[in-house]
């Protein structure tokens, strides 16, 4: 195994191949190609992508740092 490539992260300059929004998922294909997807299209194509990807960088969690629930109040 020769996976000596340093893990790179996605930046604001990485754009979804489908819609041009900021990419949060990078897929390296067995063919050597590379695809970028926004969070929306990552969800839409995620399962299919996992089957053809040799490497998958998922940064969609970056979008989920807002609390889903309101803080509870003790009464
Ligand atoms: Zn998209």
PDB file of N, CA and C in Angstrom, residues 7-16 20-26 34 36-38 57-59 62-63:
ATOM      1  N   UNK A   7      -3.352  14.109   3.682  1.00  0.00           N
ATOM      2  CA  UNK A   7      -4.790  14.416   3.604  1.00  0.00           C
ATOM      3  C   UNK A   7      -5.034  15.904   3.450  1.00  0.00           C
ATOM      4  N   UNK A   8      -5.557  16.274   2.315  1.00  0.00           N
ATOM      5  CA  UNK A   8      -5.856  17.682   2.083  1.00  0.00           C
ATOM      6  C   UNK A   8      -7.319  17.948   2.409  1.00  0.00           C
ATOM      7  N   UNK A   9      -7.598  19.149   2.739  1.00  0.00           N
ATOM      8  CA  UNK A   9      -8.975  19.503   3.057  1.00  0.00           C
ATOM      9  C   UNK A   9      -9.576  20.324   1.926  1.00  0.00           C
ATOM     10  N   UNK A  10     -10.858  20.422   1.954  1.00  0.00           N
ATOM     11  CA  UNK A  10     -11.556  21.198   0.938  1.00  0.00           C
ATOM     12  C   UNK A  10     -11.590  22.664   1.332  1.00  0.00           C
ATOM     13  N   UNK A  11     -11.535  23.522   0.347  1.00  0.00           N
ATOM     14  CA  UNK A  11     -11.572  24.956   0.614  1.00  0.00           C
ATOM     15  C   UNK A  11     -12.755  25.584  -0.104  1.00  0.00           C
ATOM     16  N   UNK A  12     -12.919  26.864   0.081  1.00  0.00           N
ATOM     17  CA  UNK A  12     -14.016  27.593  -0.559  1.00  0.00           C
ATOM     18  C   UNK A  12     -13.847  27.629  -2.069  1.00  0.00           C
ATOM     19  N   UNK A  13     -12.650  27.297  -2.527  1.00  0.00           N
ATOM     20  CA  UNK A  13     -12.407  27.308  -3.969  1.00  0.00           C
ATOM     21  C   UNK A  13     -12.809  25.999  -4.629  1.00  0.00           C
ATOM     22  N   UNK A  14     -13.079  25.001  -3.813  1.00  0.00           N
ATOM     23  CA  UNK A  14     -13.547  23.730  -4.350  1.00  0.00           C
ATOM     24  C   UNK A  14     -15.048  23.811  -4.567  1.00  0.00           C
ATOM     25  N   UNK A  15     -15.452  23.519  -5.778  1.00  0.00           N
ATOM     26  CA  UNK A  15     -16.853  23.708  -6.156  1.00  0.00           C
ATOM     27  C   UNK A  15     -17.502  22.414  -6.599  1.00  0.00           C
ATOM     28  N   UNK A  16     -18.783  22.278  -6.283  1.00  0.00           N
ATOM     29  CA  UNK A  16     -19.565  21.114  -6.676  1.00  0.00           C
ATOM     30  C   UNK A  16     -19.591  21.000  -8.198  1.00  0.00           C
ATOM     31  N   UNK A  20     -22.097  23.962  -8.625  1.00  0.00           N
ATOM     32  CA  UNK A  20     -21.190  25.083  -8.433  1.00  0.00           C
ATOM     33  C   UNK A  20     -21.164  25.636  -7.017  1.00  0.00           C
ATOM     34  N   UNK A  21     -21.921  25.023  -6.115  1.00  0.00           N
ATOM     35  CA  UNK A  21     -21.868  25.445  -4.714  1.00  0.00           C
ATOM     36  C   UNK A  21     -20.565  24.950  -4.087  1.00  0.00           C
ATOM     37  N   UNK A  22     -20.264  25.457  -2.906  1.00  0.00           N
ATOM     38  CA  UNK A  22     -19.031  25.034  -2.255  1.00  0.00           C
ATOM     39  C   UNK A  22     -19.054  23.534  -1.975  1.00  0.00           C
ATOM     40  N   UNK A  23     -17.941  22.891  -2.274  1.00  0.00           N
ATOM     41  CA  UNK A  23     -17.876  21.441  -2.150  1.00  0.00           C
ATOM     42  C   UNK A  23     -17.502  21.016  -0.742  1.00  0.00           C
ATOM     43  N   UNK A  24     -18.166  19.977  -0.275  1.00  0.00           N
ATOM     44  CA  UNK A  24     -17.857  19.417   1.039  1.00  0.00           C
ATOM     45  C   UNK A  24     -17.553  17.924   0.962  1.00  0.00           C
ATOM     46  N   UNK A  25     -17.551  17.399  -0.254  1.00  0.00           N
ATOM     47  CA  UNK A  25     -17.243  15.986  -0.418  1.00  0.00           C
ATOM     48  C   UNK A  25     -16.344  15.814  -1.633  1.00  0.00           C
ATOM     49  N   UNK A  26     -15.194  15.195  -1.448  1.00  0.00           N
ATOM     50  CA  UNK A  26     -14.305  14.919  -2.566  1.00  0.00           C
ATOM     51  C   UNK A  26     -14.200  13.421  -2.751  1.00  0.00           C
ATOM     52  N   UNK A  34     -11.400  12.706 -10.266  1.00  0.00           N
ATOM     53  CA  UNK A  34     -11.807  13.285  -8.996  1.00  0.00           C
ATOM     54  C   UNK A  34     -13.104  14.056  -9.177  1.00  0.00           C
ATOM     55  N   UNK A  36     -16.126  16.517  -7.147  1.00  0.00           N
ATOM     56  CA  UNK A  36     -16.442  17.343  -5.986  1.00  0.00           C
ATOM     57  C   UNK A  36     -17.949  17.533  -5.900  1.00  0.00           C
ATOM     58  N   UNK A  37     -18.468  17.461  -4.679  1.00  0.00           N
ATOM     59  CA  UNK A  37     -19.904  17.634  -4.491  1.00  0.00           C
ATOM     60  C   UNK A  37     -20.181  18.514  -3.290  1.00  0.00           C
ATOM     61  N   UNK A  38     -21.223  19.302  -3.405  1.00  0.00           N
ATOM     62  CA  UNK A  38     -21.693  20.062  -2.258  1.00  0.00           C
ATOM     63  C   UNK A  38     -22.422  19.103  -1.313  1.00  0.00           C
ATOM     64  N   UNK A  57     -13.375  11.960   0.849  1.00  0.00           N
ATOM     65  CA  UNK A  57     -13.169  12.974   1.883  1.00  0.00           C
ATOM     66  C   UNK A  57     -14.488  13.666   2.147  1.00  0.00           C
ATOM     67  N   UNK A  58     -15.035  13.421   3.321  1.00  0.00           N
ATOM     68  CA  UNK A  58     -16.358  13.946   3.656  1.00  0.00           C
ATOM     69  C   UNK A  58     -16.221  15.042   4.705  1.00  0.00           C
ATOM     70  N   UNK A  59     -16.546  16.247   4.317  1.00  0.00           N
ATOM     71  CA  UNK A  59     -16.481  17.360   5.266  1.00  0.00           C
ATOM     72  C   UNK A  59     -17.845  18.005   5.455  1.00  0.00           C
ATOM     73  N   UNK A  62     -18.971  19.905   8.610  1.00  0.00           N
ATOM     74  CA  UNK A  62     -18.664  21.315   8.847  1.00  0.00           C
ATOM     75  C   UNK A  62     -19.912  22.187   8.792  1.00  0.00           C
ATOM     76  N   UNK A  63     -20.911  21.683   8.089  1.00  0.00           N
ATOM     77  CA  UNK A  63     -22.143  22.449   7.948  1.00  0.00           C
ATOM     78  C   UNK A  63     -23.073  22.246   9.137  1.00  0.00           C
TER      79      UNK A  63
END
